[in-house]
Amino acid sequence: MTPLSVLDLSFIREDGTVRDALLESRNQAVHAEALGFHRYWVAEHHAMPGIASAATSVVIGHLAAATQTMRIGAGGIMLPNHAPLVIAEQFGTFEALFPGRIDLGLGRAPGSDQRTMRALRRHIDHAERFPDDVLELMAYLSPAGSANGVVATPGAGANVPVWLLGSSLFSAQLAAALGLPFAFASHFAPQMMEQAIALYRRDFQPSAHLAAPYVMLAVNVIAADTAEEADYLATSRRLFVAALRQGKPGRILPPVLPEDLPWPREVSAQLDTMQGTSLIGTSEQVAEGMEQFMSRHAPDELMISAPIYAPAARLHALTLAREAWRLTGRS
């Protein structure tokens, strides 16, 4: 069996609120657990008017408290924004409250612009210190503790798996060197995916954390009962991505008819390929896309994002995605 997991960006709808988005994420996590998804991650993004998961650790606690067995985690915590000791304490607390269910994915990007970075009171060069920060954080979580003599309480000895996340070669190299699992953000930046996972697998060094390389890849899945409906639902993501590219991030918008988008249909196809691996269609069509993707890249785990406007349609897409996964014979 190959695990199938969920990435949730806690989208804030045009006609919704932050509270709505967080409650919808909770309902989605409960639904995903009932369907048998393996893990459920949320991501850290700051100063984004359409994403409600900036306080990622708080959201993780919200979701973990609403579920029973599914793994809950960060995909990820942007470590340059934080002191490693604080993250060790937060995730040590999670592990104490929800033992055996917490994942800590770490990213190097700030998840914001430079103005927001300054507001977070971190320095621009912190991204360059990312490898040292990862090692410091892992030391706080280890039974031996950190060489600086500081003991993370909670945190020391916590059994929290650490992942490295990336959309380029840097984190792939670091994950290989440290012997950690690696998740590539192919759902929004697939350009260097093949090169990154090849480098990671080639250079992987077995560690006390992981004996062999473990790759998780992410795809967008927009599934519906008909191909026409799925194409209609996909317009919300296309509008969201187009606004980001124009430097005008906003809330996720209701879908429109594909022919009513303010650009030719060819541009939509470009957005679907250049801005992330996207599987759009019925459960049978999504299953075919999943099988092609898995056969080509052979990840150890697949994570899906369902960037759909209406909460009910999003839940239904997860149901159809799970059915598609069953159709591939990998569940």
Coordinates of C-alpha atoms in Angstrom, one line a residue:
M1 CA 0.0 0.0 0.0
T2 CA 1.1 3.5 -0.8
P3 CA -0.2 6.2 1.6
L4 CA -2.4 9.0 0.4
S5 CA -2.5 12.2 2.3
V6 CA -3.9 15.7 2.3
L7 CA -2.5 19.2 2.2
D8 CA -4.9 21.9 3.3
L9 CA -4.2 25.6 2.8
S10 CA -7.2 26.7 4.8
F11 CA -8.5 28.9 2.0
I12 CA -10.6 31.9 3.0
R13 CA -13.6 32.2 0.6
E14 CA -14.6 35.5 -0.9
D15 CA -17.9 35.3 1.0
G16 CA -16.4 33.7 4.1
T17 CA -14.3 34.6 7.2
V18 CA -11.2 33.3 8.9
R19 CA -13.4 31.4 11.4
D20 CA -15.3 29.8 8.5
A21 CA -12.0 28.7 6.9
L22 CA -10.7 27.1 10.1
L23 CA -14.0 25.4 10.8
E24 CA -14.0 24.1 7.2
S25 CA -10.5 22.8 7.7
R26 CA -11.6 20.9 10.8
N27 CA -14.6 19.4 9.0
Q28 CA -12.3 18.5 6.1
A29 CA -9.8 16.8 8.4
V30 CA -12.6 14.7 10.1
H31 CA -13.9 13.7 6.7
A32 CA -10.4 12.8 5.5
E33 CA -9.8 10.6 8.5
A34 CA -13.1 8.8 7.9
L35 CA -12.1 8.2 4.3
G36 CA -8.7 6.6 5.4
F37 CA -6.2 9.3 4.4
H38 CA -2.9 8.8 6.1
R39 CA -1.9 12.3 7.2
Y40 CA -3.2 15.8 7.0
W41 CA -0.8 18.8 6.8
V42 CA -1.3 22.6 7.0
A43 CA 1.2 25.2 5.8
E44 CA 2.6 28.5 7.1
H45 CA 1.9 31.5 4.9
H46 CA 2.0 35.1 6.2
A47 CA 0.2 38.2 5.0
M48 CA -1.9 36.2 2.6
P49 CA -5.5 37.4 2.6
G50 CA -6.8 34.1 1.3
I51 CA -5.0 31.7 3.6
A52 CA -6.0 31.2 7.3
S53 CA -3.2 28.9 8.5
A54 CA -0.5 31.6 9.3
A55 CA -0.5 30.4 13.0
T56 CA 0.3 26.9 11.8
S57 CA 0.9 25.4 15.2
V58 CA -2.4 26.7 16.5
V59 CA -4.2 25.2 13.6
I60 CA -2.5 21.8 14.0
G61 CA -3.7 21.7 17.6
H62 CA -7.2 22.6 16.4
L63 CA -7.2 19.7 13.8
A64 CA -5.5 17.1 16.1
A65 CA -8.1 17.7 18.7
A66 CA -10.9 17.0 16.2
T67 CA -9.4 13.7 14.9
Q68 CA -8.5 10.4 16.5
T69 CA -6.0 8.4 14.4
M70 CA -4.8 10.3 11.3
R71 CA -1.4 11.9 11.5
I72 CA -1.5 15.8 11.7
G73 CA 1.4 18.0 10.9
A74 CA 3.1 21.0 9.3
G75 CA 3.7 21.1 5.6
G76 CA 5.4 23.2 6.8
I77 CA 6.8 25.3 9.5
M78 CA 9.0 28.0 7.8
L79 CA 11.9 27.7 10.2
P80 CA 13.7 31.0 9.3
N81 CA 10.7 32.7 10.9
H82 CA 11.1 31.0 14.3
A83 CA 13.6 30.2 17.1
P84 CA 14.3 26.4 16.9
L85 CA 13.7 26.1 20.7
V86 CA 10.2 27.5 20.4
I87 CA 9.3 25.0 17.6
A88 CA 10.7 22.2 19.7
E89 CA 8.6 23.2 22.6
Q90 CA 5.5 23.5 20.5
F91 CA 5.8 20.1 18.8
G92 CA 7.0 18.5 22.0
T93 CA 3.7 19.7 23.5
F94 CA 1.8 18.3 20.5
E95 CA 3.5 14.9 20.9
A96 CA 2.6 14.8 24.6
L97 CA -1.1 15.6 23.8
F98 CA -1.4 13.5 20.6
P99 CA 1.3 10.8 20.9
G100 CA 2.4 9.1 17.6
R101 CA 0.3 11.4 15.4
I102 CA 2.4 14.5 14.8
D103 CA 4.7 15.4 11.9
L104 CA 7.0 18.4 11.7
G105 CA 7.8 19.4 8.1
L106 CA 10.3 22.2 7.8
G107 CA 10.8 24.7 5.0
R108 CA 13.5 27.2 4.2
A109 CA 11.4 29.9 2.5
P110 CA 10.1 32.6 4.7
G111 CA 6.5 32.2 3.4
S112 CA 6.2 35.9 3.0
D113 CA 7.8 39.1 1.5
Q114 CA 10.7 40.9 3.1
R115 CA 8.5 43.5 4.8
T116 CA 6.5 40.7 6.5
M117 CA 9.8 39.0 7.4
R118 CA 10.8 42.2 9.3
A119 CA 7.5 42.3 11.0
L120 CA 8.2 38.7 12.1
R121 CA 11.4 40.1 13.7
R122 CA 13.6 37.7 11.8
H123 CA 16.6 38.6 9.6
I124 CA 17.0 38.0 5.9
D125 CA 20.1 35.9 6.4
H126 CA 18.2 33.4 8.6
A127 CA 17.4 31.4 5.5
E128 CA 21.1 30.9 5.0
R129 CA 21.4 29.5 8.5
F130 CA 18.6 27.0 7.8
P131 CA 20.9 23.8 8.0
D132 CA 22.2 24.9 11.4
D133 CA 18.7 25.7 12.6
V134 CA 17.5 22.3 11.5
L135 CA 20.3 20.6 13.4
E136 CA 19.6 22.7 16.5
L137 CA 15.9 21.9 16.4
M138 CA 16.6 18.2 16.0
A139 CA 19.0 18.3 19.0
Y140 CA 16.3 19.8 21.2
L141 CA 13.9 17.0 20.2
S142 CA 16.5 14.3 20.8
P143 CA 16.9 12.3 24.1
A144 CA 20.5 13.6 24.4
G145 CA 19.5 17.2 24.2
S146 CA 21.3 20.2 22.7
A147 CA 25.0 20.8 23.0
N148 CA 24.2 24.3 24.3
G149 CA 22.9 22.9 27.5
V150 CA 19.3 24.1 27.0
V151 CA 16.7 21.4 27.5
A152 CA 13.4 21.8 25.6
T153 CA 10.5 21.0 28.0
P154 CA 8.3 19.8 26.5
G155 CA 10.4 18.6 23.5
A156 CA 13.4 16.6 24.7
G157 CA 13.0 13.0 23.6
A158 CA 9.8 13.7 21.7
N159 CA 9.1 11.2 19.0
V160 CA 8.3 13.7 16.3
P161 CA 9.3 12.8 12.7
V162 CA 11.1 15.7 11.0
W163 CA 10.7 16.2 7.3
L164 CA 12.4 18.6 4.9
L165 CA 10.2 20.4 2.4
G166 CA 11.3 22.1 -0.8
S167 CA 10.7 23.2 -4.3
S168 CA 14.3 23.3 -5.4
L169 CA 17.6 21.4 -5.0
F170 CA 18.7 22.9 -1.7
S171 CA 16.4 21.0 0.7
A172 CA 16.7 17.8 -1.4
Q173 CA 20.5 17.9 -0.8
L174 CA 20.1 18.7 2.9
A175 CA 17.5 15.9 3.4
A176 CA 19.8 13.4 1.7
A177 CA 22.7 14.5 3.9
L178 CA 20.8 14.3 7.1
G179 CA 18.9 11.1 6.3
L180 CA 15.4 12.7 6.6
P181 CA 12.2 12.1 4.6
F182 CA 11.7 14.7 1.8
A183 CA 8.5 16.3 0.5
F184 CA 8.6 18.2 -2.8
A185 CA 6.0 20.9 -3.5
S186 CA 5.1 19.7 -7.0
H187 CA 1.5 21.0 -6.4
F188 CA 2.7 24.5 -7.1
A189 CA 6.3 24.4 -8.3
P190 CA 7.0 21.2 -10.4
Q191 CA 9.8 22.6 -12.5
M192 CA 12.7 21.0 -10.6
M193 CA 10.8 18.0 -9.2
E194 CA 12.5 15.3 -11.2
Q195 CA 16.0 16.7 -10.6
A196 CA 15.4 17.2 -6.9
I197 CA 14.1 13.7 -6.2
A198 CA 16.8 12.1 -8.3
L199 CA 19.5 14.0 -6.3
Y200 CA 17.9 13.1 -3.0
R201 CA 17.7 9.4 -3.8
R202 CA 21.2 9.3 -5.2
D203 CA 22.9 11.1 -2.3
F204 CA 20.7 9.8 0.6
Q205 CA 22.7 8.8 3.7
P206 CA 21.0 6.4 6.1
S207 CA 20.5 7.7 9.6
A208 CA 18.9 6.9 12.9
H209 CA 15.8 8.6 11.6
L210 CA 15.4 6.8 8.2
A211 CA 17.1 3.7 6.7
A212 CA 16.2 4.5 3.1
P213 CA 15.1 7.5 1.1
Y214 CA 11.4 8.4 1.4
V215 CA 9.8 10.8 -1.1
M216 CA 6.4 12.4 -0.8
L217 CA 5.1 14.4 -3.8
A218 CA 2.1 16.7 -3.9
V219 CA -0.6 17.2 -6.6
N220 CA -3.7 19.2 -6.9
V221 CA -6.8 17.1 -7.3
I222 CA -10.0 18.8 -8.5
A223 CA -12.5 16.0 -8.9
A224 CA -16.3 16.1 -9.6
D225 CA -19.0 13.9 -10.9
T226 CA -18.5 15.1 -14.5
A227 CA -15.4 16.4 -16.3
E228 CA -17.3 19.6 -17.1
E229 CA -18.0 20.3 -13.5
A230 CA -14.4 19.6 -12.5
D231 CA -13.2 22.1 -15.1
Y232 CA -15.7 24.6 -13.8
L233 CA -14.5 24.1 -10.2
A234 CA -10.8 24.4 -11.3
T235 CA -11.4 28.0 -12.3
S236 CA -11.2 29.1 -8.6
R237 CA -7.6 27.9 -8.4
R238 CA -6.7 29.4 -11.8
L239 CA -8.0 32.8 -10.6
F240 CA -6.2 32.5 -7.3
V241 CA -2.9 31.6 -9.0
A242 CA -3.3 34.4 -11.6
A243 CA -3.8 36.9 -8.9
L244 CA -0.6 35.7 -7.1
R245 CA 1.4 36.0 -10.3
Q246 CA 0.2 39.6 -10.7
G247 CA 1.3 40.4 -7.1
K248 CA -2.3 40.8 -6.0
P249 CA -3.0 37.9 -3.6
G250 CA -6.6 37.7 -2.5
R251 CA -9.3 35.3 -1.2
I252 CA -10.3 32.3 -3.2
L253 CA -13.1 33.2 -5.6
P254 CA -16.2 31.3 -6.7
P255 CA -15.8 29.3 -9.9
V256 CA -16.9 30.8 -13.2
L257 CA -17.6 29.1 -16.5
P258 CA -14.2 28.4 -18.2
E259 CA -15.2 30.5 -21.2
D260 CA -15.8 33.5 -18.8
L261 CA -12.2 33.6 -17.5
P262 CA -10.4 36.8 -18.6
W263 CA -7.9 34.9 -20.8
P264 CA -7.9 32.3 -23.6
R265 CA -8.4 28.6 -22.7
E266 CA -4.7 28.0 -23.6
V267 CA -3.7 30.2 -20.7
S268 CA -5.7 28.0 -18.3
A269 CA -3.8 24.9 -19.6
Q270 CA -0.5 26.7 -18.9
L271 CA -1.6 27.6 -15.4
D272 CA -2.5 24.0 -14.7
T273 CA 0.9 22.7 -15.8
M274 CA 3.4 25.5 -15.0
Q275 CA 1.9 26.4 -11.6
G276 CA 1.6 22.9 -10.3
T277 CA 0.7 19.3 -11.1
S278 CA -3.1 19.2 -11.3
L279 CA -5.4 16.3 -11.9
I280 CA -8.9 17.6 -13.0
G281 CA -11.8 15.4 -13.9
T282 CA -14.0 12.5 -12.7
S283 CA -12.7 9.8 -10.3
E284 CA -11.8 7.7 -13.3
Q285 CA -9.9 10.5 -15.0
V286 CA -8.1 11.4 -11.7
A287 CA -7.3 7.7 -11.2
E288 CA -5.7 7.6 -14.7
G289 CA -3.7 10.8 -13.9
M290 CA -2.6 9.4 -10.5
E291 CA -1.4 6.1 -12.1
Q292 CA 0.6 8.0 -14.7
F293 CA 2.2 10.3 -12.1
M294 CA 3.0 7.4 -9.7
S295 CA 4.4 5.2 -12.5
R296 CA 6.7 8.0 -13.7
H297 CA 8.0 9.3 -10.4
A298 CA 7.5 6.4 -8.0
P299 CA 7.0 8.5 -4.8
D300 CA 6.6 6.6 -1.5
E301 CA 3.6 8.7 -0.7
L302 CA 1.2 11.0 -2.5
M303 CA -0.3 14.1 -1.0
I304 CA -3.2 15.9 -2.6
S305 CA -4.5 19.5 -2.3
A306 CA -8.1 20.2 -3.2
P307 CA -8.2 24.0 -4.0
I308 CA -12.0 24.2 -4.5
Y309 CA -14.2 27.0 -3.4
A310 CA -17.4 25.5 -1.9
P311 CA -16.8 23.4 1.2
A312 CA -19.3 20.7 0.1
A313 CA -17.6 20.4 -3.3
R314 CA -14.2 20.2 -1.6
L315 CA -15.4 17.3 0.7
H316 CA -16.9 15.5 -2.3
A317 CA -13.6 15.9 -4.2
L318 CA -11.7 14.2 -1.4
T319 CA -14.2 11.3 -1.5
L320 CA -13.7 11.0 -5.3
A321 CA -9.9 11.3 -4.9
R322 CA -10.0 8.4 -2.4
E323 CA -12.1 6.4 -4.8
A324 CA -9.7 7.2 -7.6
W325 CA -6.8 6.0 -5.4
R326 CA -8.7 2.7 -4.9
L327 CA -9.1 2.4 -8.7
T328 CA -5.3 2.6 -9.1
G329 CA -5.0 -0.5 -6.9
R330 CA -2.5 1.3 -4.6
S331 CA -4.7 1.6 -1.5

